[in-house]
Short mmCIF file of C-alpha atoms in Angstrom, two decimals:
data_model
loop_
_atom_site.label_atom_id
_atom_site.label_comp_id
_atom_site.label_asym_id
_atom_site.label_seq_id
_atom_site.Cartn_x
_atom_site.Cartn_y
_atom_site.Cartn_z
CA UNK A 59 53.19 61.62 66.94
CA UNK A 60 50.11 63.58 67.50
CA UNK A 61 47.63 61.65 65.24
CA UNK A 62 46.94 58.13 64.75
CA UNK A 63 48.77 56.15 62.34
CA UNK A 64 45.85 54.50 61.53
CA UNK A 65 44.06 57.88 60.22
CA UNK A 66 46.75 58.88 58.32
CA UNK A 67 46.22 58.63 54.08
CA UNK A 68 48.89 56.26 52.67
CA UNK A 69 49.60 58.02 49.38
CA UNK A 70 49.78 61.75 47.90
CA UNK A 71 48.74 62.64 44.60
CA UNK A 72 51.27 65.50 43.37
CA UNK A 73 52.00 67.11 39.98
CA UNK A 74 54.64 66.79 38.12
CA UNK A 75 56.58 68.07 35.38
CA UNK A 76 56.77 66.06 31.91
CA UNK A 77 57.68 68.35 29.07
CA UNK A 78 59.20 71.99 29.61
CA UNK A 79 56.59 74.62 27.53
CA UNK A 80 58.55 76.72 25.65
CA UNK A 81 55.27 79.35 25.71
CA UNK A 82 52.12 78.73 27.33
CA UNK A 83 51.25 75.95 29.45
CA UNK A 84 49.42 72.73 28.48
CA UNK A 85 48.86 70.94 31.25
CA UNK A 86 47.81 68.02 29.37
CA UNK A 87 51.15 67.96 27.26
CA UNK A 88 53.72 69.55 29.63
CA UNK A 89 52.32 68.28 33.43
CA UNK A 90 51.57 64.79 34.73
CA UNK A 91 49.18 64.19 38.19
CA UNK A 92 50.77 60.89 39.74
CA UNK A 93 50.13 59.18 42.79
CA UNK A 94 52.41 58.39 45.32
CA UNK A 95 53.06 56.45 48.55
CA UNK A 96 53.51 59.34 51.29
CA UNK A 97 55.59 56.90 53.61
CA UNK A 98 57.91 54.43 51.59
CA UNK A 99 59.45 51.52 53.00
CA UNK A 100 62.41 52.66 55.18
CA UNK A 101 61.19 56.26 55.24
CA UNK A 102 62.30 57.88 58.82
CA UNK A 103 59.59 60.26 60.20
CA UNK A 104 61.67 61.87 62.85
CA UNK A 105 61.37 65.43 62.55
CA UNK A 106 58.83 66.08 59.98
CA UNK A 107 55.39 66.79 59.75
CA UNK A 108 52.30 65.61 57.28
CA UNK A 109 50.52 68.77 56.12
CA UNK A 110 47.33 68.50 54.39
CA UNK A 111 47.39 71.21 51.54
CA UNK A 112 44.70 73.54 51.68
CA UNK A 113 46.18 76.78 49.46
CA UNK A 114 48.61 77.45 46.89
CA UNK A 115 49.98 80.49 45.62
CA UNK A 116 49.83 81.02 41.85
CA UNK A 117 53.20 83.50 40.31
CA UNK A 118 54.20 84.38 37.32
CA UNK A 119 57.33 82.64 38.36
CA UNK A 120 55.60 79.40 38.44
CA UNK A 121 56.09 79.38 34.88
CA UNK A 122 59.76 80.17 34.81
CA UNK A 123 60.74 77.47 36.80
CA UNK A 124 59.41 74.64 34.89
CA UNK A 125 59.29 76.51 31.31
CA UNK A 126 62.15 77.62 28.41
CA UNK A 127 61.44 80.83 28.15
CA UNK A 128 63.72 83.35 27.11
CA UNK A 129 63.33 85.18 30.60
CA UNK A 130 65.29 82.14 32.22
CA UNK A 131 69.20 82.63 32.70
CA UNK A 132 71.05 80.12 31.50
CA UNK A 133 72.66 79.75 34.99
CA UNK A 134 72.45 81.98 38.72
CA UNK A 135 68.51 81.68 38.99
CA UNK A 136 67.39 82.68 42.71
CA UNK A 137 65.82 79.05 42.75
CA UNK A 138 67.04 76.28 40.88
CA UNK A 139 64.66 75.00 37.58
CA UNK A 140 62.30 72.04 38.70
CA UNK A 141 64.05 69.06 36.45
CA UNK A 142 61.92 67.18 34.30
CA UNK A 143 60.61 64.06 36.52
CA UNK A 144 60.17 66.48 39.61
CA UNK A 145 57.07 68.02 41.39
CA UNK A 146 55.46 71.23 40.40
CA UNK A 147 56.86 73.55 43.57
CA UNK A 148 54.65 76.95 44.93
CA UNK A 149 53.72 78.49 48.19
CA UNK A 150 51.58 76.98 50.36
CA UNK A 151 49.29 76.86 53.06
CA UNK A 152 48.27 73.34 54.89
CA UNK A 153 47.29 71.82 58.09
CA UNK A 154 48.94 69.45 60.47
CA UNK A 155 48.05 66.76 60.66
CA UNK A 156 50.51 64.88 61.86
CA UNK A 157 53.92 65.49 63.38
CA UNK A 158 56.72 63.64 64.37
CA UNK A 159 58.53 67.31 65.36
CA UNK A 160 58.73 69.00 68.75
CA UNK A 161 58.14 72.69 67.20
CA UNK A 162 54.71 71.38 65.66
CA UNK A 163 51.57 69.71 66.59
CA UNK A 164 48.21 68.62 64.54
CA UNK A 165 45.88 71.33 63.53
CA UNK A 166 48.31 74.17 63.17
CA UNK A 167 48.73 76.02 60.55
CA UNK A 168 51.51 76.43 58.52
CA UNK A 169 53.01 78.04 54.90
CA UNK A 170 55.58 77.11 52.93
CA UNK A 171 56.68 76.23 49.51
CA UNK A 172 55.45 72.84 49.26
CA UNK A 173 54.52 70.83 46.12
CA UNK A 174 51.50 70.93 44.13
CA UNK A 175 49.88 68.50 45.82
CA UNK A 176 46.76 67.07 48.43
CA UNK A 177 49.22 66.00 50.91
CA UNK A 178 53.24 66.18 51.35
CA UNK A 179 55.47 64.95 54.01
CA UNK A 180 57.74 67.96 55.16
CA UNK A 181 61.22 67.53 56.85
CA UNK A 182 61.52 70.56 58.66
CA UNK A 183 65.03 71.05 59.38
CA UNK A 184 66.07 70.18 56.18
CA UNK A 185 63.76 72.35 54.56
CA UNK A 186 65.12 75.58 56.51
CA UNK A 187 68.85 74.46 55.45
CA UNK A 188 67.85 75.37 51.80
CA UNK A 189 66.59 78.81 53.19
CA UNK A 190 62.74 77.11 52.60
CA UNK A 191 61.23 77.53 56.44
CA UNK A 192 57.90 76.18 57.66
CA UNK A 193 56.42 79.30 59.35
CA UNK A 194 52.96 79.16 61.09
CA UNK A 195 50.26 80.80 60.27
CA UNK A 196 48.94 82.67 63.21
CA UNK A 197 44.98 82.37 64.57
CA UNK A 198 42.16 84.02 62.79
CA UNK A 199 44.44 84.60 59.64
CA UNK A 200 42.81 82.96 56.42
CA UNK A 201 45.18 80.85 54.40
CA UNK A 202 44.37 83.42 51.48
CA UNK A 203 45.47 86.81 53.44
CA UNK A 204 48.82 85.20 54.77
CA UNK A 205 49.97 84.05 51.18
CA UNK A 206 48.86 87.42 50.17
CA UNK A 207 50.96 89.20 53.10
CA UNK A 208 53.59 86.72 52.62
CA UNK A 209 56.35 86.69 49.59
CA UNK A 210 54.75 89.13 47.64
CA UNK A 211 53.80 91.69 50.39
CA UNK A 212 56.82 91.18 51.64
CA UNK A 213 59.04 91.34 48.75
CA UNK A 214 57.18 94.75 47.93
CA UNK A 215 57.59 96.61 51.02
CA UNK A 216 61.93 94.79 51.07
CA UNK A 217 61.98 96.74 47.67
CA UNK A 218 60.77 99.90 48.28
CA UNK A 219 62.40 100.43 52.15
CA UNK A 220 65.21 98.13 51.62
CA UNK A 221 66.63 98.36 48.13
CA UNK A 222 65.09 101.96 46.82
CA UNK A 223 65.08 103.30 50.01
CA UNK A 224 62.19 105.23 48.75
CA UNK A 225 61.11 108.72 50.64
CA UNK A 226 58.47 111.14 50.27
CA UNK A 227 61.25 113.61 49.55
CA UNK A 228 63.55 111.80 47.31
CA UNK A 229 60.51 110.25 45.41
CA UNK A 230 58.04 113.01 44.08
CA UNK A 231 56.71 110.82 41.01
CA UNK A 232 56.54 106.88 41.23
CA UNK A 233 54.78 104.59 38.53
CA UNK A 234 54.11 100.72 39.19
CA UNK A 235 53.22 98.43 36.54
CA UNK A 236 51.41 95.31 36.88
CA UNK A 237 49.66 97.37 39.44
CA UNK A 238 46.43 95.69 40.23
CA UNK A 239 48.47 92.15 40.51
CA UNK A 240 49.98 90.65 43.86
CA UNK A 241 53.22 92.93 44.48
CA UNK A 242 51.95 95.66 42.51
CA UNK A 243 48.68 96.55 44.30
CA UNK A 244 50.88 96.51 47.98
CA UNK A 245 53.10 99.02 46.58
CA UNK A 246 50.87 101.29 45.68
CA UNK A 247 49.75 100.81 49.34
CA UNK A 248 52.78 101.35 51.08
CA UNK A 249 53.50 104.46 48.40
CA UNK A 250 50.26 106.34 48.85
CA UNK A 251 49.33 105.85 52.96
CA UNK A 252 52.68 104.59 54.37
CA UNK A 253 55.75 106.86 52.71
CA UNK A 254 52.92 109.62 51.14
CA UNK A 255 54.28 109.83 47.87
CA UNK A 256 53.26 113.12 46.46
CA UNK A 257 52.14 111.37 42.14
CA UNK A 258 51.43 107.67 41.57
CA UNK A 259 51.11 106.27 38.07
CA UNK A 260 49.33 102.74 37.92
CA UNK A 261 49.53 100.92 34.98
CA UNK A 262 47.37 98.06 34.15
CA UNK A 263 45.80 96.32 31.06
CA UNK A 264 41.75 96.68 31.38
CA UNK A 265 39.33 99.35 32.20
CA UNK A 266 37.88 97.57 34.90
CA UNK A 267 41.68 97.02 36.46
CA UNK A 268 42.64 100.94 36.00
CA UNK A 269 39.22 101.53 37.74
CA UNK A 270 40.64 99.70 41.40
CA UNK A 271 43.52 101.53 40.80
CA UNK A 272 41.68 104.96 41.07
CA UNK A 273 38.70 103.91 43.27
CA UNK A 274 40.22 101.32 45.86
CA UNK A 275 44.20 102.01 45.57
CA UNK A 276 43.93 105.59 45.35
CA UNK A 277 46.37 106.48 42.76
CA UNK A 278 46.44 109.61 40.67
CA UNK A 279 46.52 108.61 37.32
CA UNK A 280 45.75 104.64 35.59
CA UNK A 281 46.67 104.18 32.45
CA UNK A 282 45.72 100.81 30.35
CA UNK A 283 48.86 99.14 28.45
CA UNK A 284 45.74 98.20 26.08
CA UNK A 285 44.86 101.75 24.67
CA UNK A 286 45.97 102.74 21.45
CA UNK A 287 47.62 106.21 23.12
CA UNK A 288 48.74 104.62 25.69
CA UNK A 289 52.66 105.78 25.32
CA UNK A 290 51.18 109.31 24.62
CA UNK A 291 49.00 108.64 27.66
CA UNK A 292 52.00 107.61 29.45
CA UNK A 293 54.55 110.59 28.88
CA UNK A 294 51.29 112.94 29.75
CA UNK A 295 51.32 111.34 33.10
CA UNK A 296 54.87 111.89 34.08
CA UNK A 297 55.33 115.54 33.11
CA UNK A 298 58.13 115.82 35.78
CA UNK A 299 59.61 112.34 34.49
CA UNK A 300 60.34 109.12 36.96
CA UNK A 301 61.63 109.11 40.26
CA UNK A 302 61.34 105.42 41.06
CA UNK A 303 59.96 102.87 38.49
CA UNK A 304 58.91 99.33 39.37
CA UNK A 305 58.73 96.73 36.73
CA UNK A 306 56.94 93.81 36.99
CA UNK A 307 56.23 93.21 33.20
CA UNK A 308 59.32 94.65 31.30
CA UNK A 309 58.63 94.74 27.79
CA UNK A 310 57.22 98.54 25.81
CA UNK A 311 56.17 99.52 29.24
CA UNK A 312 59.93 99.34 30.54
CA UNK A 313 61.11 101.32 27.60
CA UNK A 314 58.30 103.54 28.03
CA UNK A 315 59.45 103.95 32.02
CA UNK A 316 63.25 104.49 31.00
CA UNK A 317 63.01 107.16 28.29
CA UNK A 318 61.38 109.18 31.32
CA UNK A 319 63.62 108.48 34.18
CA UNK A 320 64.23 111.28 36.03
CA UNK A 321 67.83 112.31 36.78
CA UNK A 322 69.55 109.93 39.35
CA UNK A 323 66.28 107.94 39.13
CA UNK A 324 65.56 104.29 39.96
CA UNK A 325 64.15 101.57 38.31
CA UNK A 326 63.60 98.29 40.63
CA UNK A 327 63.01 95.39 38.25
CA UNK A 328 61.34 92.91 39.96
CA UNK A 329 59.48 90.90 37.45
CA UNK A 330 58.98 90.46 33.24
CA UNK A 331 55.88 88.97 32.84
CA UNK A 332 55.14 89.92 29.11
CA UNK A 333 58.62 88.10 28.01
CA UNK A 334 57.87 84.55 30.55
CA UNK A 335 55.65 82.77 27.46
CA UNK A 336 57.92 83.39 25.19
CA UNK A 337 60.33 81.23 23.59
CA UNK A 338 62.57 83.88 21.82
CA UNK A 339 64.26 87.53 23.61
CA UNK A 340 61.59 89.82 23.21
CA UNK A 341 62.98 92.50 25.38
CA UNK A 342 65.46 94.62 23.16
CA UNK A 343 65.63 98.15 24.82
CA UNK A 344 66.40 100.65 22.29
CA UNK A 345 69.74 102.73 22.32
CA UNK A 346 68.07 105.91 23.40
CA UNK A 347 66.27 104.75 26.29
CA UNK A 348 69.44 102.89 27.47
CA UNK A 349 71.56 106.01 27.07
CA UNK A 350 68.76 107.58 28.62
CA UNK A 351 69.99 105.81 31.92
CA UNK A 352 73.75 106.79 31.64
CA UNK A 353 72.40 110.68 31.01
CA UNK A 354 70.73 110.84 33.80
CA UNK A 355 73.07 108.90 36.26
CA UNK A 356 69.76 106.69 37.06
CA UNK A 357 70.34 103.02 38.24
CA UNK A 358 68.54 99.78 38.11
CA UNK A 359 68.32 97.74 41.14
CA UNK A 360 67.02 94.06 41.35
CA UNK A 361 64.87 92.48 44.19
CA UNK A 362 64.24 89.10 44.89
CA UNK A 363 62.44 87.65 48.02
CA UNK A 364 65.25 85.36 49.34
CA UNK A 365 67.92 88.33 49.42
CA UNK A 366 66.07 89.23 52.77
CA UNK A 367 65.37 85.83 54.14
CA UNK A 368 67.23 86.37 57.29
CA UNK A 369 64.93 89.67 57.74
CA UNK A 370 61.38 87.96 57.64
CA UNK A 371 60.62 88.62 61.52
CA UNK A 372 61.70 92.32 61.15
CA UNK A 373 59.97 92.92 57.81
CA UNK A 374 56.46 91.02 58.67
CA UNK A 375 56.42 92.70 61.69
CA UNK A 376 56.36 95.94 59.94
CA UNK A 377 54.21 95.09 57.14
CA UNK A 378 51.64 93.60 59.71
CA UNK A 379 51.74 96.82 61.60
CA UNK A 380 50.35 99.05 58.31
CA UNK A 381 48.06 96.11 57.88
CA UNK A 382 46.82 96.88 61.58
CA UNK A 383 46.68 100.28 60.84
CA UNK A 384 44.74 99.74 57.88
CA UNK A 385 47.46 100.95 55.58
CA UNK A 386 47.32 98.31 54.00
CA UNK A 387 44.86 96.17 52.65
CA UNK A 388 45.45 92.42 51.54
CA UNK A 389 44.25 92.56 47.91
CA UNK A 390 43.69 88.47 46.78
CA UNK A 391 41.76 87.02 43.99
CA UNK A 392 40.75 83.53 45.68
CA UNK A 393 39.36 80.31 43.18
CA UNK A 394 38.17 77.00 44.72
CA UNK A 395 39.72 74.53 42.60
CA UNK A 396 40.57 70.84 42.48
CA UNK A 397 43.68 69.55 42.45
CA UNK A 398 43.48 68.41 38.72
CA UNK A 399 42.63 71.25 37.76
CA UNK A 400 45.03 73.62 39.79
CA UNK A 401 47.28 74.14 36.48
CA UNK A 402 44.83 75.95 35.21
CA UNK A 403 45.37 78.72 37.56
CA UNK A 404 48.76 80.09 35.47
CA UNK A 405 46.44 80.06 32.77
CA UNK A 406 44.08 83.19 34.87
CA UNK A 407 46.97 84.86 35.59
CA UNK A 408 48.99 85.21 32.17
CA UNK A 409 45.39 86.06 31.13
CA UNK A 410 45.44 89.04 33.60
CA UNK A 411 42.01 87.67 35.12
CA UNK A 412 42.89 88.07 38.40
CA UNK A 413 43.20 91.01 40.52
CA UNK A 414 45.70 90.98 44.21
CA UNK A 415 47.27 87.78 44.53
CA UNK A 416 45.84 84.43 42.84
CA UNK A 417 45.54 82.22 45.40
CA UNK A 418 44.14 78.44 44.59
CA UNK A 419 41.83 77.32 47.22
CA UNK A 420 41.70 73.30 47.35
CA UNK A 421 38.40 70.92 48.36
CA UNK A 422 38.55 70.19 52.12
CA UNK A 423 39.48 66.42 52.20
#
């Protein structure tokens, strides 16, 4: 053990789920903070550390794990639905502060997806059997740049190398929507200064987003889901339809995106963030753009994080290199925040307040 037993807190105050929302979140109603004792009677330490949470990673997904919304499959989710009873689960960055594990010592830094929480005890091993590993976070990176860099940077550049094998030749036009948020904004990256696709189309819903998109992600055209034109907007800005579209919201914009596929065009659906408050299916896609897809031999293709688990060293390595290159740019929205009021942070992002990734930054303790 690398810290003193005597230093160590005795209990954990985590948060837990009560009621399943079946739209938006009450944390008052649906979530319950409890207290805990971090080391039980007969609890084994041997090979597992005490990390000291210090970040947490706010995703749509969040929501879908803990909620009844119509966007949840009755069965084959990527991660199985937190049961009522359990802890809140999300990305993480912590400390060290204790270890009872040869790979790990106090003060290092480490990510990964932890409970919402001050303090949880992690058994390593065990952890990495359910495809969950503890990875470190190396020197002089903030906890806020790695979670940015992490699933959703890496789930972006998976999707467009791995699963669209995306080109400058084979992709002329490419619209993202949900384009100033966390997996958004790094494709737009990767699309513009890494494969140089020729005509982006960013698609956001303020303004003040659609201005980043121009001025700081350097796409040609922004349109905002918000305008009153903006399906006329939207068929302006793909005159030569869609080579590759990636969804992150689903909803009109997805209809929008597959009445203009281009012929054998792609559609990487990666997200549906207008449908996760809702209770009811909200996402009927009308005969024409459906038929749309069988006319023009186009495909849809899913991507999900955890398909490429056994690829992380190969795929950070790669992303890290455009980041050195200044490629790409981690794009986070960071909010100090106390643990009781950390639920609050799927409020700011169903609310489209944040731009990049929404990352949760806790007290120091």
């Amino acid at each position: 053990m690398t810290t003193p037993a005597a230093t160590l807190p005795e209990t954990a105050r985590r948060w837990h789920l009560k009621e399943r929302p079946s739209g938006s979140l009450i944390p008052a109603q649906h979530l319950e903070l409890k207290t805990e004792a971090l080391f039980p009677e007969g609890v084994v330490k041997a090979g597992k550390i005490l990390v000291r949470i210090t970040h947490i990673q706010v995703d749509p997904t969040n929501l879908l794990w803990i909620s009844d919304s119509a966007a949840n499959p009755t069965e084959r989710m990527y991660l199985p639905p937190t049961q009522l009873g359990q802890p809140l689960m999300a990305g993480g960055v912590g400390e060290v502060v204790a270890s009872w594990h040869p790979d790990f010592k106090a003060g290092e830094i480490v990510y990964s997806y932890f409970s919402w929480a001050d303090y949880v005890l992690v058994d390593v091993d065990l952890n990495l059997q359910y495809r969950n590993p503890t990875l470190k976070v190396p020197a002089g990176v903030s906890g806020t740049n790695y979670i940015t860099l992490a699933l959703t940077g890496l789930t972006a550049y998976a999707g467009l190398f791995k699963v669209a094998n995306a080109t400058k030749e084979t992709v002329k036009t490419l619209v993202v929507s949900a384009a100033a948020g966390a997996t958004g904004s790094i494709v737009c990256q990767l699309a513009r200064n890494v494969l140089g696709i020729e005509r982006i189309v960013g698609i956001a819903g303020s303004e003040e987003k659609c201005e980043f998109l121009r001025n700081v992600l350097k796409v040609d055209v922004a349109l905002n889901y918000n305008s009153p034109d903006y399906l006329e907007k939207f068929a302006e800005a793909t005159p030569n339809y869609i080579d590759l579209y990636w969804d992150n919201v689903g909803g009109k914009t997805l209809q929008a995106a597959l009445s203009r596929i281009a012929f054998k065009g792609k559609v990487i659906a990666c997200g549906s963030i207008s449908t996760y408050e809702s209770p009811s299916e909200t996402m009927a896609i009308s005969a024409s753009a459906y038929m749309t897809l069988a006319y023009q031999q186009a495909s849809i293709l899913g991507v999900i994080f955890t398909a490429f688990f056994d690829q992380i060293p190969e795929l950070s390595a790669a992303l890290l290199g455009h980041v050195m290159e200044g490629k790409v740019i981690p794009i986070s929205h960071e909010v100090p925040v106390s643990l009781e009021d950390a639920p609050s942070g799927l409020d700011l992002i169903f609310k489209g307040k944040n731009v990049g990734k929404l990352v949760l930054r806790l007290p120091d303790i």
